[in-house]
PDB file of C-alpha atoms in Angstrom:
ATOM      1  CA  MET A  42       0.000   0.000   0.000  1.00 40.00           C
ATOM      2  CA  ALA A  43       1.238   3.550  -0.762  1.00 43.00           C
ATOM      3  CA  SER A  44       3.342   5.258   1.891  1.00 40.00           C
ATOM      4  CA  SER A  45       3.066   8.873   2.948  1.00 41.00           C
ATOM      5  CA  ASP A  46       6.848   9.158   2.365  1.00 44.00           C
ATOM      6  CA  HIS A  47       6.298   9.057  -1.411  1.00 43.00           C
ATOM      7  CA  PRO A  48       4.295  11.445  -3.554  1.00 43.00           C
ATOM      8  CA  PRO A  49       0.908   9.943  -4.422  1.00 43.00           C
ATOM      9  CA  SER A  50       0.326   8.691  -7.925  1.00 42.00           C
ATOM     10  CA  ARG A  51      -2.253  10.293 -10.182  1.00 44.00           C
ATOM     11  CA  PHE A  52      -5.764   9.872  -8.796  1.00 41.00           C
ATOM     12  CA  ALA A  53      -7.791   8.007 -11.413  1.00 43.00           C
ATOM     13  CA  TYR A  54     -11.037   9.506 -10.117  1.00 40.00           C
ATOM     14  CA  LYS A  55      -9.957  13.152  -9.879  1.00 46.00           C
ATOM     15  CA  ALA A  56     -12.684  14.128 -12.304  1.00 47.00           C
ATOM     16  CA  ASP A  57     -15.238  12.987  -9.710  1.00 75.00           C
ATOM     17  CA  ARG A  58     -13.922  12.877  -6.152  1.00 79.00           C
ATOM     18  CA  LEU A  59     -17.414  12.458  -4.752  1.00 87.00           C
ATOM     19  CA  LYS A  60     -17.832   8.862  -5.953  1.00 89.00           C
ATOM     20  CA  PRO A  61     -14.846   7.364  -4.097  1.00 92.00           C
ATOM     21  CA  LEU A  62     -15.611   9.441  -0.987  1.00 92.00           C
ATOM     22  CA  ARG A  63     -19.199   8.230  -1.047  1.00 91.00           C
ATOM     23  CA  ALA A  64     -18.003   4.612  -1.470  1.00 92.00           C
ATOM     24  CA  PHE A  65     -15.510   5.079   1.382  1.00 93.00           C
ATOM     25  CA  CYS A  66     -18.215   6.451   3.711  1.00 92.00           C
ATOM     26  CA  GLN A  67     -20.581   3.592   2.919  1.00 91.00           C
ATOM     27  CA  VAL A  68     -17.907   0.937   3.513  1.00 93.00           C
ATOM     28  CA  THR A  69     -16.990   2.619   6.809  1.00 93.00           C
ATOM     29  CA  ARG A  70     -20.633   2.734   7.874  1.00 89.00           C
ATOM     30  CA  LEU A  71     -21.566  -0.804   6.731  1.00 91.00           C
ATOM     31  CA  GLY A  72     -18.212  -2.563   7.261  1.00 92.00           C
ATOM     32  CA  SER A  73     -18.408  -4.405   3.952  1.00 92.00           C
ATOM     33  CA  VAL A  74     -17.615  -3.767   0.286  1.00 93.00           C
ATOM     34  CA  SER A  75     -20.496  -5.975  -0.811  1.00 93.00           C
ATOM     35  CA  ARG A  76     -23.042  -4.189   1.388  1.00 91.00           C
ATOM     36  CA  ALA A  77     -21.722  -0.798   0.242  1.00 90.00           C
ATOM     37  CA  ALA A  78     -22.050  -1.929  -3.386  1.00 90.00           C
ATOM     38  CA  GLU A  79     -25.680  -2.899  -2.774  1.00 89.00           C
ATOM     39  CA  ALA A  80     -26.440   0.426  -1.097  1.00 85.00           C
ATOM     40  CA  LEU A  81     -24.905   2.397  -3.986  1.00 88.00           C
ATOM     41  CA  TYR A  82     -26.248   0.105  -6.751  1.00 88.00           C
ATOM     42  CA  LEU A  83     -22.704  -0.569  -7.962  1.00 91.00           C
ATOM     43  CA  SER A  84     -20.609  -3.674  -8.456  1.00 93.00           C
ATOM     44  CA  GLN A  85     -18.115  -4.800  -5.821  1.00 93.00           C
ATOM     45  CA  PRO A  86     -15.144  -4.375  -8.236  1.00 93.00           C
ATOM     46  CA  ALA A  87     -16.216  -0.746  -8.831  1.00 93.00           C
ATOM     47  CA  ILE A  88     -16.237  -0.041  -5.092  1.00 92.00           C
ATOM     48  CA  THR A  89     -12.849  -1.739  -4.681  1.00 93.00           C
ATOM     49  CA  LEU A  90     -11.317   0.334  -7.524  1.00 93.00           C
ATOM     50  CA  GLN A  91     -12.608   3.549  -5.991  1.00 92.00           C
ATOM     51  CA  LEU A  92     -11.161   2.688  -2.574  1.00 93.00           C
ATOM     52  CA  GLN A  93      -7.798   1.758  -4.074  1.00 93.00           C
ATOM     53  CA  ALA A  94      -7.693   5.009  -6.049  1.00 91.00           C
ATOM     54  CA  LEU A  95      -8.534   6.970  -2.899  1.00 92.00           C
ATOM     55  CA  GLU A  96      -5.730   5.255  -0.947  1.00 92.00           C
ATOM     56  CA  ARG A  97      -3.257   5.999  -3.739  1.00 92.00           C
ATOM     57  CA  GLU A  98      -4.305   9.620  -3.802  1.00 90.00           C
ATOM     58  CA  LEU A  99      -3.950  10.068  -0.041  1.00 92.00           C
ATOM     59  CA  GLY A 100      -0.977   7.760   0.397  1.00 93.00           C
ATOM     60  CA  GLU A 101      -2.571   6.003   3.368  1.00 93.00           C
ATOM     61  CA  THR A 102      -4.202   2.677   4.134  1.00 94.00           C
ATOM     62  CA  LEU A 103      -7.804   3.406   5.005  1.00 94.00           C
ATOM     63  CA  PHE A 104      -9.144  -0.018   6.079  1.00 93.00           C
ATOM     64  CA  GLU A 105      -8.036  -3.126   7.880  1.00 93.00           C
ATOM     65  CA  ARG A 106      -9.900  -6.361   8.372  1.00 91.00           C
ATOM     66  CA  SER A 107     -11.304  -7.363  11.739  1.00 90.00           C
ATOM     67  CA  GLY A 108     -12.818 -10.809  11.292  1.00 88.00           C
ATOM     68  CA  ARG A 109     -15.312 -10.553   8.459  1.00 87.00           C
ATOM     69  CA  ARG A 110     -15.711  -6.788   8.845  1.00 91.00           C
ATOM     70  CA  LEU A 111     -13.672  -3.940   7.377  1.00 93.00           C
ATOM     71  CA  VAL A 112     -12.876  -1.274   9.940  1.00 93.00           C
ATOM     72  CA  PRO A 113     -11.200   2.082   9.282  1.00 94.00           C
ATOM     73  CA  THR A 114      -7.608   2.591  10.260  1.00 94.00           C
ATOM     74  CA  ARG A 115      -6.590   5.666  12.231  1.00 94.00           C
ATOM     75  CA  ALA A 116      -6.169   7.497   8.918  1.00 94.00           C
ATOM     76  CA  GLY A 117      -9.536   6.142   7.767  1.00 92.00           C
ATOM     77  CA  GLU A 118     -11.241   7.445  10.886  1.00 93.00           C
ATOM     78  CA  ALA A 119      -9.742  10.893  10.309  1.00 94.00           C
ATOM     79  CA  LEU A 120     -10.917  10.888   6.692  1.00 94.00           C
ATOM     80  CA  TYR A 121     -14.401   9.737   7.689  1.00 92.00           C
ATOM     81  CA  GLU A 122     -14.779  12.675  10.062  1.00 92.00           C
ATOM     82  CA  LEU A 123     -13.951  15.020   7.187  1.00 92.00           C
ATOM     83  CA  ALA A 124     -15.739  13.261   4.337  1.00 91.00           C
ATOM     84  CA  ARG A 125     -19.043  12.278   5.962  1.00 90.00           C
ATOM     85  CA  PRO A 126     -20.514  15.810   6.307  1.00 89.00           C
ATOM     86  CA  LEU A 127     -19.379  16.642   2.764  1.00 89.00           C
ATOM     87  CA  VAL A 128     -20.988  13.558   1.234  1.00 87.00           C
ATOM     88  CA  GLU A 129     -24.154  13.894   3.280  1.00 84.00           C
ATOM     89  CA  GLY A 130     -24.393  17.586   2.363  1.00 84.00           C
ATOM     90  CA  ILE A 131     -24.052  16.888  -1.349  1.00 86.00           C
ATOM     91  CA  ASP A 132     -26.505  14.000  -1.228  1.00 81.00           C
ATOM     92  CA  ALA A 133     -29.015  16.170   0.641  1.00 79.00           C
ATOM     93  CA  LEU A 134     -28.630  19.074  -1.788  1.00 82.00           C
ATOM     94  CA  PRO A 135     -31.642  18.271  -4.053  1.00 78.00           C
ATOM     95  CA  ALA A 136     -34.044  18.070  -1.110  1.00 71.00           C
ATOM     96  CA  ALA A 137     -32.544  21.173   0.499  1.00 71.00           C
ATOM     97  CA  PHE A 138     -32.841  23.026  -2.800  1.00 72.00           C
ATOM     98  CA  ARG A 139     -36.514  22.093  -3.139  1.00 68.00           C
ATOM     99  CA  ASN A 140     -37.118  23.288   0.407  1.00 62.00           C
ATOM    100  CA  GLN A 141     -35.334  26.520  -0.397  1.00 64.00           C
ATOM    101  CA  LEU A 142     -37.563  27.061  -3.419  1.00 62.00           C
ATOM    102  CA  ARG A 143     -40.665  26.387  -1.359  1.00 59.00           C
ATOM    103  CA  GLY A 144     -39.446  28.881   1.226  1.00 56.00           C
ATOM    104  CA  MET A 145     -38.658  31.694  -1.206  1.00 55.00           C
ATOM    105  CA  ASP A 146     -41.913  33.407  -0.350  1.00 55.00           C
ATOM    106  CA  ALA A 147     -40.814  33.651   3.266  1.00 67.00           C
ATOM    107  CA  GLY A 148     -38.179  36.021   4.618  1.00 81.00           C
ATOM    108  CA  GLU A 149     -38.164  39.788   4.363  1.00 87.00           C
ATOM    109  CA  LEU A 150     -37.885  42.553   1.809  1.00 91.00           C
ATOM    110  CA  ASN A 151     -36.644  46.076   2.543  1.00 93.00           C
ATOM    111  CA  ILE A 152     -37.351  48.879   0.087  1.00 93.00           C
ATOM    112  CA  ALA A 153     -36.271  52.503   0.348  1.00 93.00           C
ATOM    113  CA  ALA A 154     -38.471  55.111  -1.332  1.00 91.00           C
ATOM    114  CA  ASN A 155     -39.314  58.773  -0.974  1.00 85.00           C
ATOM    115  CA  SER A 156     -42.679  59.939   0.284  1.00 84.00           C
ATOM    116  CA  SER A 157     -44.205  60.619  -3.132  1.00 84.00           C
ATOM    117  CA  THR A 158     -43.241  57.147  -4.353  1.00 87.00           C
ATOM    118  CA  ILE A 159     -44.682  55.459  -1.253  1.00 89.00           C
ATOM    119  CA  LEU A 160     -47.841  57.553  -1.360  1.00 88.00           C
ATOM    120  CA  TYR A 161     -48.661  57.640  -5.072  1.00 88.00           C
ATOM    121  CA  LEU A 162     -46.719  54.975  -6.983  1.00 87.00           C
ATOM    122  CA  LEU A 163     -46.337  51.938  -4.728  1.00 89.00           C
ATOM    123  CA  PRO A 164     -49.732  51.266  -3.104  1.00 91.00           C
ATOM    124  CA  ARG A 165     -51.124  49.032  -5.866  1.00 91.00           C
ATOM    125  CA  ILE A 166     -47.821  47.219  -6.313  1.00 91.00           C
ATOM    126  CA  VAL A 167     -47.523  46.618  -2.573  1.00 93.00           C
ATOM    127  CA  GLU A 168     -51.119  45.370  -2.490  1.00 93.00           C
ATOM    128  CA  ARG A 169     -50.439  42.839  -5.263  1.00 92.00           C
ATOM    129  CA  PHE A 170     -47.199  41.748  -3.603  1.00 91.00           C
ATOM    130  CA  ARG A 171     -48.983  41.116  -0.313  1.00 90.00           C
ATOM    131  CA  GLN A 172     -51.624  39.061  -2.129  1.00 90.00           C
ATOM    132  CA  HIS A 173     -49.029  36.780  -3.754  1.00 87.00           C
ATOM    133  CA  HIS A 174     -46.307  36.783  -1.071  1.00 86.00           C
ATOM    134  CA  GLY A 175     -48.100  37.147   2.231  1.00 85.00           C
ATOM    135  CA  ASP A 176     -45.322  35.362   4.141  1.00 85.00           C
ATOM    136  CA  VAL A 177     -42.742  38.033   3.305  1.00 88.00           C
ATOM    137  CA  ARG A 178     -42.233  40.756   5.902  1.00 89.00           C
ATOM    138  CA  LEU A 179     -42.164  43.889   3.743  1.00 92.00           C
ATOM    139  CA  SER A 180     -40.640  47.099   5.132  1.00 93.00           C
ATOM    140  CA  LEU A 181     -40.871  50.432   3.303  1.00 93.00           C
ATOM    141  CA  HIS A 182     -38.236  52.932   4.433  1.00 92.00           C
ATOM    142  CA  ASN A 183     -39.341  56.530   3.829  1.00 90.00           C
ATOM    143  CA  THR A 184     -36.146  58.334   2.796  1.00 86.00           C
ATOM    144  CA  VAL A 185     -34.917  60.905   0.326  1.00 79.00           C
ATOM    145  CA  SER A 186     -33.008  59.444  -2.610  1.00 70.00           C
ATOM    146  CA  ALA A 187     -29.547  60.168  -1.208  1.00 72.00           C
ATOM    147  CA  ASP A 188     -30.288  58.367   2.047  1.00 81.00           C
ATOM    148  CA  GLY A 189     -31.886  55.495   0.143  1.00 85.00           C
ATOM    149  CA  THR A 190     -28.768  54.861  -1.918  1.00 86.00           C
ATOM    150  CA  ASP A 191     -26.657  54.957   1.259  1.00 88.00           C
ATOM    151  CA  LEU A 192     -28.898  52.251   2.740  1.00 90.00           C
ATOM    152  CA  LEU A 193     -28.558  50.284  -0.487  1.00 88.00           C
ATOM    153  CA  ARG A 194     -24.759  50.404  -0.372  1.00 88.00           C
ATOM    154  CA  ALA A 195     -24.838  49.283   3.263  1.00 88.00           C
ATOM    155  CA  ASP A 196     -27.097  46.313   2.384  1.00 87.00           C
ATOM    156  CA  ALA A 197     -29.726  47.718   4.743  1.00 90.00           C
ATOM    157  CA  VAL A 198     -32.298  47.641   1.927  1.00 91.00           C
ATOM    158  CA  ASP A 199     -32.710  45.367  -1.084  1.00 91.00           C
ATOM    159  CA  LEU A 200     -33.606  48.058  -3.592  1.00 91.00           C
ATOM    160  CA  VAL A 201     -34.622  51.693  -3.957  1.00 92.00           C
ATOM    161  CA  VAL A 202     -37.738  52.818  -5.810  1.00 91.00           C
ATOM    162  CA  GLY A 203     -37.890  56.468  -6.778  1.00 86.00           C
ATOM    163  CA  SER A 204     -36.399  59.161  -8.968  1.00 84.00           C
ATOM    164  CA  MET A 205     -32.753  59.913  -9.745  1.00 81.00           C
ATOM    165  CA  LEU A 206     -31.059  62.774 -11.550  1.00 77.00           C
ATOM    166  CA  ASP A 207     -27.540  61.352 -11.706  1.00 81.00           C
ATOM    167  CA  VAL A 208     -26.667  57.684 -11.290  1.00 84.00           C
ATOM    168  CA  PRO A 209     -23.361  56.893  -9.499  1.00 85.00           C
ATOM    169  CA  ALA A 210     -21.065  54.385 -11.187  1.00 87.00           C
ATOM    170  CA  ASP A 211     -21.640  51.716  -8.535  1.00 88.00           C
ATOM    171  CA  LEU A 212     -25.431  51.736  -8.994  1.00 88.00           C
ATOM    172  CA  VAL A 213     -27.798  50.926 -11.825  1.00 87.00           C
ATOM    173  CA  TYR A 214     -31.110  52.700 -12.416  1.00 89.00           C
ATOM    174  CA  GLU A 215     -33.953  51.410 -14.548  1.00 87.00           C
ATOM    175  CA  PRO A 216     -36.537  54.171 -15.205  1.00 86.00           C
ATOM    176  CA  LEU A 217     -40.074  52.826 -15.541  1.00 84.00           C
ATOM    177  CA  HIS A 218     -42.467  55.787 -15.448  1.00 84.00           C
ATOM    178  CA  ARG A 219     -42.166  59.390 -16.575  1.00 87.00           C
ATOM    179  CA  PHE A 220     -44.242  62.280 -15.255  1.00 88.00           C
ATOM    180  CA  GLU A 221     -44.453  65.895 -16.360  1.00 92.00           C
ATOM    181  CA  GLN A 222     -43.726  68.745 -14.000  1.00 93.00           C
ATOM    182  CA  HIS A 223     -46.731  70.932 -13.190  1.00 94.00           C
ATOM    183  CA  LEU A 224     -47.242  74.350 -11.714  1.00 95.00           C
ATOM    184  CA  VAL A 225     -49.873  74.216  -8.959  1.00 96.00           C
ATOM    185  CA  MET A 226     -51.649  77.279  -7.579  1.00 95.00           C
ATOM    186  CA  PRO A 227     -54.901  78.256  -5.886  1.00 95.00           C
ATOM    187  CA  PRO A 228     -57.981  78.433  -8.138  1.00 92.00           C
ATOM    188  CA  GLY A 229     -58.276  81.880  -9.698  1.00 92.00           C
ATOM    189  CA  HIS A 230     -54.551  82.612  -9.389  1.00 95.00           C
ATOM    190  CA  PRO A 231     -53.304  85.141 -12.016  1.00 94.00           C
ATOM    191  CA  LEU A 232     -51.052  82.507 -13.596  1.00 95.00           C
ATOM    192  CA  ALA A 233     -53.844  79.943 -13.974  1.00 92.00           C
ATOM    193  CA  GLY A 234     -55.159  81.473 -17.190  1.00 88.00           C
ATOM    194  CA  LYS A 235     -52.214  83.591 -18.327  1.00 91.00           C
ATOM    195  CA  ASP A 236     -51.299  83.240 -21.989  1.00 90.00           C
ATOM    196  CA  ASP A 237     -47.693  82.397 -22.870  1.00 91.00           C
ATOM    197  CA  LEU A 238     -46.608  81.569 -19.338  1.00 94.00           C
ATOM    198  CA  THR A 239     -42.875  82.160 -18.692  1.00 95.00           C
ATOM    199  CA  LEU A 240     -40.397  81.268 -15.956  1.00 95.00           C
ATOM    200  CA  ALA A 241     -40.162  84.978 -15.134  1.00 95.00           C
ATOM    201  CA  ASP A 242     -43.901  84.995 -14.448  1.00 95.00           C
ATOM    202  CA  ILE A 243     -43.499  82.080 -12.044  1.00 96.00           C
ATOM    203  CA  GLY A 244     -40.473  83.664 -10.374  1.00 95.00           C
ATOM    204  CA  GLN A 245     -42.563  86.655  -9.267  1.00 95.00           C
ATOM    205  CA  TYR A 246     -44.487  84.503  -6.795  1.00 95.00           C
ATOM    206  CA  GLY A 247     -43.173  82.763  -3.715  1.00 94.00           C
ATOM    207  CA  LEU A 248     -42.665  79.034  -4.171  1.00 96.00           C
ATOM    208  CA  ILE A 249     -43.496  76.323  -1.679  1.00 96.00           C
ATOM    209  CA  LEU A 250     -40.868  73.610  -2.113  1.00 95.00           C
ATOM    210  CA  PRO A 251     -39.745  70.446  -0.337  1.00 91.00           C
ATOM    211  CA  PRO A 252     -36.414  70.469   1.538  1.00 88.00           C
ATOM    212  CA  LYS A 253     -33.247  71.192  -0.421  1.00 86.00           C
ATOM    213  CA  ARG A 254     -31.988  67.605  -0.232  1.00 81.00           C
ATOM    214  CA  GLN A 255     -34.894  66.400  -2.349  1.00 83.00           C
ATOM    215  CA  ILE A 256     -34.666  66.127  -6.110  1.00 83.00           C
ATOM    216  CA  THR A 257     -37.570  68.511  -6.801  1.00 87.00           C
ATOM    217  CA  TRP A 258     -35.827  71.421  -5.083  1.00 89.00           C
ATOM    218  CA  ARG A 259     -32.593  70.688  -6.952  1.00 88.00           C
ATOM    219  CA  LEU A 260     -34.436  70.449 -10.270  1.00 90.00           C
ATOM    220  CA  VAL A 261     -36.322  73.713  -9.758  1.00 94.00           C
ATOM    221  CA  ASP A 262     -33.139  75.518  -8.787  1.00 93.00           C
ATOM    222  CA  LEU A 263     -31.279  74.070 -11.788  1.00 93.00           C
ATOM    223  CA  VAL A 264     -33.884  75.218 -14.321  1.00 95.00           C
ATOM    224  CA  PHE A 265     -34.185  78.732 -12.910  1.00 96.00           C
ATOM    225  CA  GLN A 266     -30.402  79.108 -12.638  1.00 95.00           C
ATOM    226  CA  GLN A 267     -29.805  77.860 -16.187  1.00 94.00           C
ATOM    227  CA  ASN A 268     -32.331  80.371 -17.517  1.00 95.00           C
ATOM    228  CA  ARG A 269     -30.984  83.144 -15.248  1.00 96.00           C
ATOM    229  CA  VAL A 270     -34.404  83.804 -13.793  1.00 95.00           C
ATOM    230  CA  PRO A 271     -34.592  84.912 -10.130  1.00 96.00           C
ATOM    231  CA  TYR A 272     -37.070  83.203  -7.839  1.00 95.00           C
ATOM    232  CA  THR A 273     -37.948  83.108  -4.161  1.00 94.00           C
ATOM    233  CA  VAL A 274     -38.890  80.293  -1.822  1.00 94.00           C
ATOM    234  CA  ALA A 275     -41.721  81.398   0.433  1.00 93.00           C
ATOM    235  CA  LEU A 276     -41.942  78.159   2.386  1.00 94.00           C
ATOM    236  CA  GLU A 277     -39.924  74.962   2.626  1.00 93.00           C
ATOM    237  CA  VAL A 278     -41.878  71.978   3.925  1.00 92.00           C
ATOM    238  CA  GLY A 279     -41.838  68.210   3.530  1.00 86.00           C
ATOM    239  CA  GLY A 280     -44.724  66.142   2.186  1.00 87.00           C
ATOM    240  CA  TRP A 281     -46.604  66.746  -1.061  1.00 90.00           C
ATOM    241  CA  GLU A 282     -50.046  66.550   0.545  1.00 92.00           C
ATOM    242  CA  VAL A 283     -48.969  69.281   2.945  1.00 94.00           C
ATOM    243  CA  ILE A 284     -47.585  71.386   0.084  1.00 94.00           C
ATOM    244  CA  LYS A 285     -50.804  71.044  -1.933  1.00 95.00           C
ATOM    245  CA  GLN A 286     -52.861  71.982   1.138  1.00 95.00           C
ATOM    246  CA  TYR A 287     -50.781  75.122   1.689  1.00 96.00           C
ATOM    247  CA  VAL A 288     -51.099  76.010  -1.989  1.00 96.00           C
ATOM    248  CA  ALA A 289     -54.884  75.597  -1.783  1.00 95.00           C
ATOM    249  CA  MET A 290     -54.854  77.933   1.247  1.00 94.00           C
ATOM    250  CA  GLY A 291     -53.121  80.637  -0.832  1.00 94.00           C
ATOM    251  CA  MET A 292     -49.745  80.528   0.910  1.00 95.00           C
ATOM    252  CA  GLY A 293     -47.841  80.244  -2.377  1.00 95.00           C
ATOM    253  CA  ILE A 294     -47.462  78.251  -5.565  1.00 96.00           C
ATOM    254  CA  SER A 295     -45.442  75.110  -6.175  1.00 96.00           C
ATOM    255  CA  ILE A 296     -43.866  72.923  -8.829  1.00 95.00           C
ATOM    256  CA  LEU A 297     -44.386  69.201  -8.558  1.00 92.00           C
ATOM    257  CA  SER A 298     -44.494  66.013 -10.572  1.00 90.00           C
ATOM    258  CA  SER A 299     -47.850  64.959 -12.004  1.00 90.00           C
ATOM    259  CA  ILE A 300     -47.468  61.701 -10.052  1.00 86.00           C
ATOM    260  CA  CYS A 301     -48.528  63.727  -7.006  1.00 90.00           C
ATOM    261  CA  LEU A 302     -51.818  64.933  -8.539  1.00 90.00           C
ATOM    262  CA  THR A 303     -54.947  62.965  -7.711  1.00 88.00           C
ATOM    263  CA  GLU A 304     -58.680  63.206  -8.333  1.00 89.00           C
ATOM    264  CA  ALA A 305     -59.055  64.710  -4.887  1.00 89.00           C
ATOM    265  CA  ASP A 306     -57.073  67.756  -6.055  1.00 90.00           C
ATOM    266  CA  ARG A 307     -59.627  68.743  -8.681  1.00 87.00           C
ATOM    267  CA  GLY A 308     -61.307  72.008  -7.727  1.00 87.00           C
ATOM    268  CA  ARG A 309     -59.062  72.861  -4.780  1.00 92.00           C
ATOM    269  CA  ILE A 310     -55.936  73.678  -6.835  1.00 94.00           C
ATOM    270  CA  ALA A 311     -55.279  74.759 -10.426  1.00 94.00           C
ATOM    271  CA  THR A 312     -52.529  73.137 -12.490  1.00 94.00           C
ATOM    272  CA  ARG A 313     -50.556  73.948 -15.619  1.00 94.00           C
ATOM    273  CA  SER A 314     -48.030  71.786 -17.448  1.00 93.00           C
ATOM    274  CA  LEU A 315     -44.430  73.020 -17.357  1.00 94.00           C
ATOM    275  CA  GLU A 316     -43.263  70.684 -20.101  1.00 92.00           C
ATOM    276  CA  ARG A 317     -41.733  73.644 -21.971  1.00 92.00           C
ATOM    277  CA  PHE A 318     -39.344  74.425 -19.127  1.00 94.00           C
ATOM    278  CA  PHE A 319     -38.795  71.246 -17.104  1.00 91.00           C
ATOM    279  CA  PRO A 320     -37.775  67.766 -18.237  1.00 88.00           C
ATOM    280  CA  ALA A 321     -40.105  64.914 -17.330  1.00 86.00           C
ATOM    281  CA  ARG A 322     -39.212  63.184 -14.063  1.00 84.00           C
ATOM    282  CA  SER A 323     -38.563  59.465 -14.235  1.00 85.00           C
ATOM    283  CA  TYR A 324     -39.344  57.002 -11.469  1.00 87.00           C
ATOM    284  CA  GLY A 325     -37.804  53.561 -11.380  1.00 88.00           C
ATOM    285  CA  VAL A 326     -35.761  50.988  -9.493  1.00 90.00           C
ATOM    286  CA  VAL A 327     -32.196  51.373  -8.219  1.00 91.00           C
ATOM    287  CA  MET A 328     -29.902  48.460  -7.387  1.00 88.00           C
ATOM    288  CA  ARG A 329     -26.252  47.937  -6.608  1.00 88.00           C
ATOM    289  CA  LYS A 330     -24.366  47.067  -9.755  1.00 83.00           C
ATOM    290  CA  GLY A 331     -23.397  43.414  -9.993  1.00 79.00           C
ATOM    291  CA  LYS A 332     -25.499  42.296  -7.016  1.00 80.00           C
ATOM    292  CA  LEU A 333     -28.093  39.641  -7.740  1.00 80.00           C
ATOM    293  CA  PRO A 334     -31.520  40.451  -6.283  1.00 84.00           C
ATOM    294  CA  SER A 335     -32.962  38.226  -3.585  1.00 84.00           C
ATOM    295  CA  PRO A 336     -35.942  36.047  -4.571  1.00 85.00           C
ATOM    296  CA  GLN A 337     -38.203  38.449  -2.677  1.00 87.00           C
ATOM    297  CA  ALA A 338     -36.778  41.492  -4.480  1.00 88.00           C
ATOM    298  CA  ARG A 339     -37.044  39.695  -7.813  1.00 87.00           C
ATOM    299  CA  ALA A 340     -40.713  38.904  -7.142  1.00 88.00           C
ATOM    300  CA  PHE A 341     -41.411  42.542  -6.252  1.00 90.00           C
ATOM    301  CA  MET A 342     -39.668  43.874  -9.349  1.00 88.00           C
ATOM    302  CA  ASP A 343     -41.542  41.410 -11.569  1.00 88.00           C
ATOM    303  CA  LEU A 344     -44.777  42.992 -10.375  1.00 87.00           C
ATOM    304  CA  ILE A 345     -43.466  46.380 -11.511  1.00 82.00           C
ATOM    305  CA  GLN A 346     -42.075  45.091 -14.800  1.00 79.00           C
ATOM    306  CA  PRO A 347     -41.243  41.464 -15.655  1.00 70.00           C
ATOM    307  CA  ASP A 348     -37.561  40.667 -16.272  1.00 59.00           C
ATOM    308  CA  LEU A 349     -36.414  44.025 -14.937  1.00 57.00           C
ATOM    309  CA  PHE A 350     -32.570  44.249 -15.050  1.00 54.00           C
ATOM    310  CA  VAL A 351     -32.528  41.000 -17.045  1.00 48.00           C
ATOM    311  CA  ARG A 352     -32.723  42.292 -20.599  1.00 40.00           C
ATOM    312  CA  ARG A 353     -29.802  44.713 -20.195  1.00 41.00           C
ATOM    313  CA  ASP A 354     -26.287  44.283 -18.915  1.00 38.00           C
ATOM    314  CA  TYR A 355     -26.450  45.963 -15.536  1.00 30.00           C
ATOM    315  CA  TYR A 356     -22.679  45.809 -15.186  1.00 31.00           C
ATOM    316  CA  ASP A 357     -22.562  48.781 -17.606  1.00 38.00           C
ATOM    317  CA  SER A 358     -21.616  52.154 -16.189  1.00 37.00           C
ATOM    318  CA  GLY A 359     -24.304  54.249 -14.595  1.00 40.00           C
ATOM    319  CA  HIS A 360     -26.176  56.834 -16.612  1.00 41.00           C
ATOM    320  CA  SER A 361     -28.043  60.018 -15.906  1.00 40.00           C
ATOM    321  CA  GLU A 362     -31.834  59.949 -15.950  1.00 40.00           C
ATOM    322  CA  ARG A 363     -34.478  62.484 -15.108  1.00 39.00           C
TER     323      ARG A 363
END
């Protein structure tokens, strides 16, 4: 039998190490080549060849005879301690995989989104997700986009749903919906029926805007600055329902995405499209580049749009979207 003082010869079964390890474990457990052959539905010569190849590979004698029973040597006992969990794990893989598939609906899903996305875009999607995946604990984190991407990078959330102006190189953004920007004002406001509305006309009135960290404020400032039109912010406040209420009360005018306009707003505020001056805002899904989505995240995204991030190479560099 091969000695550990000499380099082992080429292992004839290197292409499939599992077979000889499985045969070795069965012989150790049953104490017989013939019984191991029956358990594995193999011939006795096949089992013997696998054991001999394993001994040549390791350079150790693995069995010795005790009466009619084969018992492992000291080296065999050491190998059995190492090989048994590996063989059992591989043999149990199909059943474990099926259990994993059955359990994909369980677990949790964390999504970061801004208030307008949670309030206006996600309700129907969340409702459908809960109907199909009731076992998943879904958490919606109300954050501005910058905080949402920080959570995404820290693996605190699975994905971000919302709007982005510029996409960092380590993220990928798939825009799904586009909404025009609208001027909102109280009914009867001078700008409601003014012909040939201009940015200068809007700049004469105090604006009610969300906090500066939010994309809407940045977009409004960018457009006015690029056109060299002065403007004033009369009130800065978070929450689009609050902003629309203050507009309806005559505290100022505002600029918001049409995603925030509902049937309930008819009559209490007047609106005008600002398509001439402002680019349409896109809303979509943000993920870390190169990270595969969890089954729960994949199921959620499929409700938004099937095969999202599948049809394109999301290892490409990030791009800018509005």
